């Protein structure tokens, strides 16, 4: 015969401890701490609601007592008695108890929790734990298992009121010659106010009547104090019962889902139950298997490249890259040397192509080199730096980038270098959406590690606007390294001249401009902390002209919208400036929309009197810059400009 759910509440503290030990022993500490903290929060919220209901009555009694003047009359006492019996009316108390202990929200809150969690990866597993209404009915009965003790205490208080009513009736009947009230004490207790509806108590007194009523009212007060104490005891006991219910409902479910996930070779990596949300990682066993597979695969790619079997290396790297990309949990999991699977796969995918492309360039297959290089940077969504390539023993990324630049010069297609801005745009969009992969460079100064990309950006700017003064974020040493890479090709051209000019400028003004920074060192997945990518774009995205050029050349972004309506024209103009060094202005209110142009701190953005809220509750403003370009910018990174 099945045990009734409510029977588990007979020793709720013991049962709670059993489940708590189960959770702590079978889940990592960070996860178990989050579950137990969530259970405590749910319990605190429910108990606070109950305390508020009962405390409200005590507050009303205190106010009634405070209203009695120091020199009071019998009428003041009578007014207090009437307030007291009105506030402590047992029928009102019974209604409050019934309402507050119904716990109607118990079932719906859980279903909302399950349905939200089911939106996560492999979240359909949560739907297996949709419990029937009878389960929650049993939980409610278990939580209120001690309600009888409270009911008995309330009955005792009701009886005391009834007894007092009989005393008052007796006094009245002695003077009026007949009894005014019929019925038992408990019944009378539910008729509060009737005995006191007439004259004041003083008018009823005779002989020992005042003493009799005073003794009787003191018994009522004492009975109320006992009931009030019983309420406090009951709520303290109720807290234990409710806390057990929460861990039984939520803790046990999460523990079961944790086991189910492990059958799929994944497990909870982080829980944020107040949202609620979660992230997954590979199990330790699967992580070790994946590590072995990745080491074997990357070693194979490296050996193929050393043997100059580039086609086979690309085939293996592409398959490796595809497998990881199609498995998001694997992609995020940190495998080796604080590097995620996705970063490793991306690194070796790029390396295989880079080494093959450098060989193509050496062999004079320039059409193939140029087309495939452009394809590669269209595919990439992670930055690969100098140090990344040094660690695995292959060529500097600057070598490939410099050859792409020089080929664009030879073809008189320098504008094609906008491909690097497009590459950076994908990186920015991804990180703005909190999709960060361990292994990506989070150092405060990326200029040395990304000097090839810097050079491409600055060269494109110099080509488009040779008269415009540029920042010079690279050091003399960085420019010297680029010059050496260029000199190896023995093909002097416009880029060679540009490098020398920048080198000497860096020598004259070694401090240059402050290099951009990426303050992503304090990253946290699903935590609400967004990696600050606004500064990442520093030397890449501080020019609207590049984006205008990109739009003209490859249809980058969307068409500009028309000017604001006559109604907004008549309003007082509001202008904003951005609060970060650089900021994306987008084609629509949302991080998934295209970047139309990039604003700097010097830009004045005119507010076009339109706002919108995206699905993540982020507020966006429609703005226009001084060049007439219109787009949407997040309100989180702007402030009103003082006129």
XYZ file of C-alpha atoms in Angstrom:
643
model
C 0.000 0.000 0.000
C 1.419 3.387 -1.052
C 2.364 5.822 1.682
C 0.325 8.999 1.657
C 2.362 12.074 0.820
C 1.272 13.892 3.967
C 2.720 11.111 6.123
C 6.228 12.210 5.166
C 5.557 15.501 6.961
C 5.251 13.847 10.367
C 9.005 14.298 10.731
C 9.611 17.003 8.143
C 12.987 18.045 9.548
C 14.345 14.504 9.209
C 12.943 14.080 5.691
C 14.369 17.444 4.651
C 17.806 16.430 5.901
C 17.645 13.177 3.921
C 16.953 14.979 0.636
C 19.514 17.682 1.408
C 22.195 15.029 1.972
C 21.168 13.346 -1.261
C 21.546 16.574 -3.224
C 24.871 17.455 -1.618
C 26.345 14.006 -2.210
C 25.196 13.630 -5.821
C 25.665 17.118 -7.209
C 28.651 19.532 -7.281
C 28.750 21.998 -4.417
C 27.934 25.054 -6.528
C 24.771 23.406 -7.854
C 23.645 22.019 -4.503
C 24.216 25.405 -2.843
C 22.070 27.079 -5.504
C 19.222 24.577 -5.039
C 19.228 24.881 -1.259
C 19.383 28.667 -1.463
C 16.421 28.625 -3.854
C 14.444 26.404 -1.452
C 15.175 28.845 1.370
C 14.090 31.840 -0.717
C 10.813 30.157 -1.678
C 10.214 29.308 1.991
C 11.031 32.832 3.160
C 8.639 34.350 0.641
C 5.758 32.123 1.765
C 6.432 32.656 5.465
C 6.702 36.404 5.025
C 3.296 36.450 3.361
C 1.780 34.528 6.276
C 3.490 36.714 8.877
C 2.213 39.834 7.127
C -1.404 38.663 7.417
C -1.236 37.970 11.160
C 1.040 40.890 11.963
C -1.440 43.244 10.339
C -4.006 42.320 13.015
C -1.502 42.904 15.812
C -0.648 46.287 14.325
C -4.306 47.243 14.342
C -4.583 46.232 18.009
C -1.524 48.308 18.840
C -3.044 51.329 17.128
C -6.296 50.889 19.071
C -4.366 50.683 22.332
C -2.255 53.738 21.470
C -5.427 55.717 20.831
C -6.499 55.494 24.528
C -5.644 58.813 26.216
C -3.675 58.930 29.464
C -6.725 60.224 31.315
C -9.315 57.903 29.825
C -13.008 57.601 30.515
C -15.284 54.612 30.568
C -16.303 55.565 27.029
C -12.632 55.332 25.918
C -12.389 51.878 27.474
C -15.653 50.848 25.845
C -14.358 52.086 22.443
C -11.177 50.043 22.883
C -13.163 46.925 23.804
C -15.282 47.309 20.701
C -12.157 47.728 18.520
C -10.506 44.750 20.167
C -13.423 42.401 19.581
C -13.886 43.646 16.028
C -10.207 43.117 15.149
C -9.965 39.715 16.856
C -13.262 38.404 15.545
C -12.697 34.618 15.324
C -14.660 34.379 12.095
C -12.291 36.886 10.449
C -9.275 35.043 11.826
C -10.614 31.716 10.564
C -11.128 33.240 7.100
C -7.553 34.578 7.084
C -6.157 31.208 8.120
C -8.154 29.444 5.448
C -7.028 31.895 2.779
C -3.360 32.087 3.655
C -2.913 28.350 4.187
C -4.618 27.349 0.938
C -1.265 27.637 -0.888
C -3.081 27.903 -4.198
C 0.067 29.163 -5.898
C 1.994 25.973 -5.101
C 0.994 24.106 -8.258
C 1.040 27.006 -10.730
C 4.433 28.273 -9.552
C 5.920 24.837 -10.140
C 4.378 24.505 -13.618
C 5.716 27.949 -14.555
C 9.151 26.896 -13.319
C 9.111 23.642 -15.301
C 7.876 25.283 -18.500
C 10.597 27.947 -18.336
C 13.352 25.423 -17.641
C 12.052 23.315 -20.535
C 13.144 26.093 -22.910
C 16.818 25.304 -22.203
C 19.084 22.760 -23.884
C 17.616 19.254 -23.668
C 14.879 20.978 -21.667
C 12.197 18.541 -22.774
C 13.431 16.336 -19.920
C 11.746 18.717 -17.468
C 8.340 17.889 -18.914
C 8.700 14.394 -17.505
C 8.176 15.895 -14.056
C 4.724 17.423 -14.498
C 3.046 16.135 -11.334
C -0.756 15.661 -11.061
C -2.950 17.923 -8.947
C -3.385 15.132 -6.400
C 0.343 15.364 -5.675
C 0.048 19.026 -4.750
C -3.113 18.369 -2.718
C -1.075 15.895 -0.667
C 1.671 18.481 -0.268
C -0.828 21.046 1.025
C -2.235 18.590 3.536
C 1.291 17.757 4.672
C 2.310 21.391 5.076
C -0.743 22.098 7.273
C -0.487 18.862 9.213
C -0.458 20.760 12.539
C -3.430 22.962 11.694
C -5.594 21.127 14.230
C -3.547 22.523 17.117
C -4.108 26.041 15.822
C -7.813 25.370 15.308
C -8.138 24.130 18.892
C -6.411 27.262 20.183
C -8.752 29.441 18.143
C -11.728 27.514 19.553
C -10.466 28.163 23.090
C -10.281 31.861 22.328
C -13.757 31.760 20.808
C -15.060 30.026 23.940
C -13.498 32.717 26.141
C -15.339 35.392 24.168
C -18.550 33.411 24.495
C -18.067 33.065 28.237
C -17.480 36.785 28.478
C -20.660 37.432 26.526
C -22.564 35.283 29.036
C -21.139 37.318 31.919
C -22.200 40.558 30.263
C -25.605 39.087 29.503
C -25.922 38.039 33.135
C -25.225 41.575 34.284
C -27.756 42.942 31.866
C -30.379 40.366 32.819
C -29.923 41.172 36.500
C -30.857 44.745 35.707
C -33.400 44.127 32.941
C -35.045 41.118 34.507
C -34.412 38.675 31.661
C -31.576 37.077 29.721
C -30.707 38.757 26.437
C -28.634 35.921 24.916
C -29.396 32.275 24.323
C -26.845 29.695 23.165
C -23.499 28.196 24.038
C -20.275 30.066 24.568
C -18.702 29.059 21.212
C -21.753 30.271 19.335
C -21.695 33.552 21.243
C -18.043 34.017 20.345
C -19.034 34.307 16.693
C -21.502 37.072 17.504
C -18.985 39.647 18.648
C -20.358 43.103 19.181
C -23.942 42.145 20.067
C -23.473 42.303 23.869
C -21.772 45.681 23.593
C -24.082 47.407 21.169
C -25.997 49.223 23.888
C -24.951 51.494 26.731
C -21.403 51.734 28.083
C -20.155 49.212 30.589
C -20.425 51.751 33.386
C -24.178 51.977 32.867
C -24.500 48.258 33.497
C -22.663 48.225 36.787
C -24.250 47.428 40.094
C -22.930 45.732 43.169
C -20.059 43.512 41.948
C -20.936 43.761 38.241
C -17.818 45.794 37.380
C -15.551 43.255 39.069
C -17.261 40.373 37.308
C -16.846 41.983 33.868
C -13.225 43.003 34.505
C -12.307 39.448 35.518
C -14.085 38.132 32.472
C -12.394 40.531 30.045
C -8.997 39.675 31.525
C -9.663 36.014 30.736
C -10.433 37.029 27.149
C -7.200 38.986 26.896
C -5.233 36.080 28.365
C -6.889 33.672 25.944
C -5.990 35.992 23.065
C -2.361 36.107 24.188
C -2.291 32.311 24.317
C -3.778 32.107 20.825
C -1.305 34.694 19.527
C 1.580 32.666 20.988
C 0.115 29.555 19.380
C 0.099 31.355 16.022
C 3.819 32.091 16.366
C 4.560 28.489 17.293
C 2.422 27.231 14.432
C 4.156 29.426 11.858
C 7.582 28.334 13.101
C 6.517 24.706 12.718
C 4.886 25.525 9.394
C 8.197 26.884 8.103
C 9.824 23.480 8.582
C 6.931 21.760 6.815
C 6.945 24.235 3.926
C 10.706 24.050 3.506
C 10.486 20.275 3.257
C 7.772 20.644 0.608
C 9.981 22.978 -1.438
C 12.982 20.673 -1.396
C 10.751 17.682 -2.128
C 9.166 19.436 -5.112
C 12.062 21.424 -6.600
C 15.155 19.779 -5.135
C 14.089 16.236 -5.962
C 13.026 17.233 -9.473
C 16.339 18.938 -10.205
C 18.232 15.953 -8.825
C 16.266 13.612 -11.091
C 16.827 15.827 -14.133
C 20.532 15.920 -13.241
C 20.602 12.108 -13.412
C 18.692 12.161 -16.722
C 21.167 14.634 -18.200
C 24.049 12.402 -17.198
C 22.517 9.621 -19.281
C 22.986 12.007 -22.217
C 26.643 12.616 -21.195
C 25.923 16.183 -20.055
C 25.313 17.759 -16.670
C 24.368 21.067 -15.104
C 27.227 23.530 -15.303
C 25.402 26.439 -13.665
C 21.950 26.975 -12.190
C 20.194 30.320 -11.806
C 16.927 29.202 -10.315
C 15.467 32.607 -9.553
C 15.353 33.401 -13.281
C 15.064 30.364 -13.756
C 17.816 29.260 -16.158
C 20.684 26.797 -16.467
C 23.662 25.920 -18.605
C 25.136 22.522 -19.373
C 28.595 21.054 -19.710
C 29.918 17.596 -20.502
C 30.162 15.045 -17.733
C 33.654 14.375 -16.458
C 33.774 11.023 -18.246
C 32.567 12.505 -21.522
C 34.887 15.472 -21.106
C 37.877 13.136 -20.820
C 36.771 11.194 -23.906
C 36.313 14.456 -25.791
C 39.731 15.664 -24.674
C 41.352 12.487 -25.978
C 39.476 12.827 -29.286
C 40.471 16.486 -29.650
C 44.142 15.802 -28.867
C 44.212 12.964 -31.388
C 42.437 15.087 -34.026
C 44.565 18.205 -33.564
C 47.758 16.140 -33.569
C 46.597 14.611 -36.835
C 45.939 18.037 -38.356
C 49.358 19.282 -37.255
C 51.114 16.240 -38.720
C 49.276 16.594 -42.035
C 50.269 20.266 -42.230
C 53.912 19.468 -41.490
C 53.805 16.922 -44.325
C 52.189 19.630 -46.503
C 49.128 17.466 -47.037
C 46.966 20.566 -46.963
C 43.848 19.165 -48.605
C 43.618 16.312 -46.102
C 44.346 18.688 -43.208
C 41.541 21.004 -44.306
C 39.147 18.067 -44.650
C 39.897 16.817 -41.135
C 39.800 20.333 -39.641
C 36.504 21.151 -41.377
C 34.884 17.957 -40.110
C 36.245 18.614 -36.615
C 34.949 22.191 -36.748
C 31.487 21.095 -37.942
C 31.083 18.416 -35.275
C 31.946 20.828 -32.469
C 29.845 23.668 -33.890
C 26.801 21.391 -34.087
C 27.165 20.356 -30.429
C 26.741 23.544 -28.356
C 27.428 21.848 -25.007
C 30.650 20.335 -26.290
C 31.552 23.654 -27.925
C 31.344 25.551 -24.613
C 33.071 22.935 -22.462
C 36.594 23.808 -21.370
C 38.797 20.942 -22.508
C 42.450 21.838 -22.346
C 44.561 24.692 -20.973
C 41.495 26.865 -20.287
C 40.367 26.507 -23.890
C 36.881 25.491 -24.982
C 36.279 22.892 -27.668
C 34.903 25.613 -29.951
C 37.999 27.766 -29.635
C 40.282 24.793 -30.317
C 38.227 23.684 -33.329
C 38.134 27.224 -34.681
C 41.876 27.650 -34.179
C 42.769 24.498 -36.096
C 40.187 25.174 -38.806
C 41.828 28.554 -39.366
C 45.354 27.108 -39.123
C 44.714 24.430 -41.753
C 43.378 27.009 -44.178
C 46.077 29.568 -43.389
C 48.962 27.178 -44.017
C 47.369 25.961 -47.246
C 46.745 29.545 -48.392
C 50.303 30.599 -47.679
C 51.441 27.687 -49.827
C 49.044 28.761 -52.594
C 50.519 32.251 -52.441
C 54.085 30.916 -52.657
C 53.103 28.835 -55.695
C 51.591 31.861 -57.433
C 47.980 30.618 -57.388
C 46.785 34.101 -56.591
C 43.167 33.808 -57.735
C 42.617 30.747 -55.568
C 44.496 32.389 -52.699
C 42.479 35.590 -52.836
C 39.038 34.014 -53.166
C 39.623 31.374 -50.515
C 41.147 33.872 -48.070
C 38.032 36.011 -48.328
C 35.872 32.923 -47.798
C 37.880 32.019 -44.688
C 37.358 35.373 -43.002
C 33.665 35.262 -43.880
C 33.422 31.986 -41.976
C 35.403 32.985 -38.897
C 33.658 34.240 -35.752
C 36.539 34.055 -33.218
C 39.643 36.215 -33.231
C 42.868 34.307 -33.739
C 45.936 36.142 -32.457
C 49.681 35.951 -32.782
C 50.095 34.135 -29.462
C 47.480 31.530 -30.369
C 49.479 30.521 -33.440
C 52.804 30.629 -31.616
C 51.545 28.113 -29.062
C 50.843 25.498 -31.729
C 53.950 26.321 -33.795
C 52.497 27.783 -36.994
C 52.758 31.025 -38.931
C 51.669 34.380 -37.583
C 48.175 35.479 -38.715
C 49.807 38.727 -39.863
C 51.510 36.815 -42.684
C 48.196 35.797 -44.220
C 46.614 39.213 -43.646
C 49.567 41.059 -45.176
C 49.417 38.885 -48.291
C 45.682 39.558 -48.569
C 46.359 43.292 -48.293
C 49.110 43.204 -50.924
C 46.971 41.175 -53.311
C 44.140 43.692 -52.913
C 46.642 46.433 -53.838
C 47.811 44.492 -56.884
C 44.225 44.027 -58.010
C 43.398 47.639 -57.209
C 40.646 46.323 -54.897
C 41.731 47.745 -51.557
C 38.074 48.178 -50.658
C 37.843 44.403 -50.306
C 39.639 44.788 -46.974
C 36.261 45.636 -45.463
C 36.014 41.858 -44.992
C 37.996 42.293 -41.764
C 35.379 44.683 -40.408
C 32.696 42.160 -41.230
C 34.721 39.524 -39.380
C 34.955 41.775 -36.331
C 31.236 42.527 -36.529
C 30.386 38.851 -36.078
C 32.682 38.672 -33.066
C 31.039 41.728 -31.530
C 27.475 40.552 -32.118
C 28.220 37.156 -30.629
C 29.834 38.476 -27.480
C 27.151 41.142 -27.008
C 24.730 38.218 -26.790
C 26.922 36.610 -24.097
C 28.201 33.820 -26.317
C 31.795 33.706 -25.156
C 34.141 30.778 -25.671
C 36.936 30.100 -23.197
C 40.281 30.588 -24.865
C 39.442 33.862 -26.579
C 41.893 36.629 -25.800
C 40.731 38.744 -22.837
C 43.920 40.721 -22.282
C 43.645 44.456 -21.794
C 45.823 45.255 -24.801
C 45.157 43.396 -28.041
C 47.195 45.628 -30.334
C 50.275 43.398 -30.439
C 48.270 40.200 -30.735
C 46.052 41.575 -33.526
C 48.515 43.887 -35.298
C 47.730 42.422 -38.729
C 44.051 43.319 -38.382
C 45.002 46.787 -37.126
C 47.219 47.328 -40.143
C 44.464 46.246 -42.544
C 41.966 48.636 -40.949
C 44.339 51.610 -40.897
C 45.482 50.986 -44.462
C 41.876 50.902 -45.675
C 41.156 54.168 -43.842
C 44.262 55.766 -45.340
C 43.134 54.660 -48.791
C 39.598 56.002 -48.376
C 40.496 59.260 -46.620
C 44.219 59.988 -46.905
C 43.795 63.510 -45.511
C 42.056 62.394 -42.318
C 44.299 62.125 -39.260
C 44.356 58.578 -37.890
C 45.054 57.176 -34.466
C 48.283 55.195 -34.155
C 47.625 52.450 -31.580
C 50.521 50.195 -32.599
C 53.972 50.583 -31.148
C 57.167 51.102 -33.110
C 58.022 47.461 -32.446
C 54.647 46.307 -33.864
C 55.172 48.298 -37.057
C 58.709 46.949 -37.332
C 57.400 43.361 -37.163
C 54.905 44.139 -39.927
C 57.626 45.719 -42.060
C 59.751 42.572 -41.689
C 56.786 40.408 -42.802
C 56.219 42.696 -45.782
C 59.901 42.771 -46.718
C 59.996 38.964 -46.951
C 57.778 39.208 -50.036
C 60.084 41.679 -51.799
C 57.099 43.360 -53.440
C 57.232 47.060 -52.555
C 53.900 48.754 -53.092
C 51.524 51.276 -51.502
C 51.184 49.118 -48.401
C 54.977 49.023 -47.989
C 55.047 52.817 -48.065
C 52.186 52.979 -45.582
C 54.001 50.697 -43.122
C 57.165 52.778 -43.240
C 55.212 55.987 -42.701
C 53.471 54.527 -39.685
C 56.742 53.200 -38.301
C 58.381 56.633 -38.382
C 55.297 58.314 -36.950
C 55.389 55.831 -34.075
C 59.049 56.705 -33.559
C 58.293 60.433 -33.446
C 55.183 60.068 -31.265
C 55.799 56.801 -29.405
C 52.858 57.368 -27.068
C 50.437 57.494 -30.012
C 46.859 57.152 -28.949
C 45.701 54.922 -26.130
C 45.191 51.401 -27.483
C 41.721 49.994 -27.282
C 40.932 47.620 -24.484
C 38.680 44.681 -24.056
C 37.399 44.523 -20.498
C 36.094 41.021 -20.809
C 38.258 39.601 -18.047
C 35.279 39.548 -15.692
C 33.068 37.342 -17.840
C 30.294 35.092 -16.486
C 27.976 32.832 -18.460
C 24.135 33.339 -18.053
C 24.771 35.604 -15.110
C 23.421 38.809 -16.512
C 26.965 40.199 -16.790
C 27.571 41.083 -20.441
C 31.148 41.186 -21.667
C 31.859 44.822 -22.511
C 32.503 44.564 -26.210
C 31.916 48.243 -26.915
C 35.589 48.910 -26.295
C 36.736 45.888 -28.260
C 35.998 47.604 -31.544
C 38.412 50.453 -30.839
C 40.623 50.825 -33.845
C 38.306 48.848 -36.115
C 34.982 50.577 -35.868
C 35.586 54.232 -35.215
C 34.827 55.355 -38.755
C 31.403 55.803 -40.299
C 33.092 56.203 -43.686
C 34.178 52.569 -43.655
C 30.657 51.448 -43.077
C 29.291 53.783 -45.712
C 31.837 52.348 -48.092
C 30.836 48.840 -47.076
C 27.172 49.583 -47.698
C 27.949 50.978 -51.137
C 30.156 48.034 -52.026
C 28.470 44.962 -50.548
C 25.054 46.148 -49.376
C 26.145 46.176 -45.747
C 23.219 46.973 -43.413
C 19.827 48.269 -44.473
C 18.554 51.420 -46.174
C 18.317 54.541 -44.098
C 14.897 55.482 -42.851
C 13.318 58.833 -43.662
C 13.531 61.917 -41.494
C 11.230 62.311 -38.503
C 7.642 63.492 -38.874
C 6.460 67.106 -38.610
C 5.214 66.352 -35.110
C 8.680 65.448 -33.820
C 10.229 68.368 -35.711
C 8.173 70.766 -33.656
C 9.352 69.281 -30.365
C 12.430 70.436 -28.514
C 15.376 68.427 -29.840
C 17.100 65.950 -27.506
C 20.634 64.803 -28.272
C 22.625 61.970 -26.773
C 26.274 61.026 -26.546
C 27.541 57.506 -25.925
C 29.120 56.555 -22.608
C 31.564 54.027 -24.071
C 34.415 54.711 -26.473
C 32.501 53.249 -29.416
C 28.947 51.936 -29.877
C 27.015 50.151 -32.605
C 23.962 51.859 -34.086
C 21.686 49.207 -35.543
C 19.024 48.856 -38.217
C 16.378 47.681 -35.747
C 15.882 47.663 -31.956
C 17.684 44.415 -31.043
C 21.168 42.932 -30.836
C 20.436 40.577 -33.720
C 19.920 43.440 -36.213
C 22.590 44.737 -38.598
C 25.102 47.410 -37.610
C 24.494 50.526 -39.739
C 27.253 52.709 -38.359
C 29.417 53.143 -35.292
C 29.188 56.172 -33.012
C 32.084 57.682 -31.103
C 32.002 59.766 -27.941
C 32.348 62.925 -30.040
C 29.202 62.197 -32.067
C 25.939 63.968 -31.267
C 22.980 61.618 -31.723
C 19.650 63.368 -32.209
C 16.727 61.547 -30.569
C 13.903 61.021 -33.093
C 11.219 60.616 -30.434
C 10.843 56.869 -30.925
C 11.570 54.145 -28.378
C 11.244 50.383 -28.455
C 11.771 47.486 -26.044
C 13.278 44.222 -27.300
C 12.512 40.711 -26.086
C 15.184 41.011 -23.368
C 13.489 44.176 -21.984
C 16.305 46.359 -23.316
C 15.181 49.890 -24.224
C 16.308 51.284 -27.598
C 16.282 54.871 -28.924
C 15.927 55.859 -32.566
C 18.647 58.415 -33.316
C 20.226 60.365 -36.167
C 23.883 61.398 -36.346
C 25.346 64.574 -37.801
C 25.714 62.893 -41.201
C 22.013 62.122 -41.471
C 22.416 58.414 -40.753
C 19.516 56.954 -38.764
C 19.412 53.848 -36.581
C 18.696 52.376 -33.149
C 20.997 52.480 -30.122
C 20.671 50.831 -26.698
C 19.680 53.228 -23.909
C 22.224 51.475 -21.656
C 25.165 53.159 -23.382
C 23.939 56.726 -23.957
C 23.414 59.837 -21.865
C 21.672 63.090 -22.683
C 24.090 65.687 -24.066
C 24.059 69.034 -22.294
C 23.227 71.866 -24.641
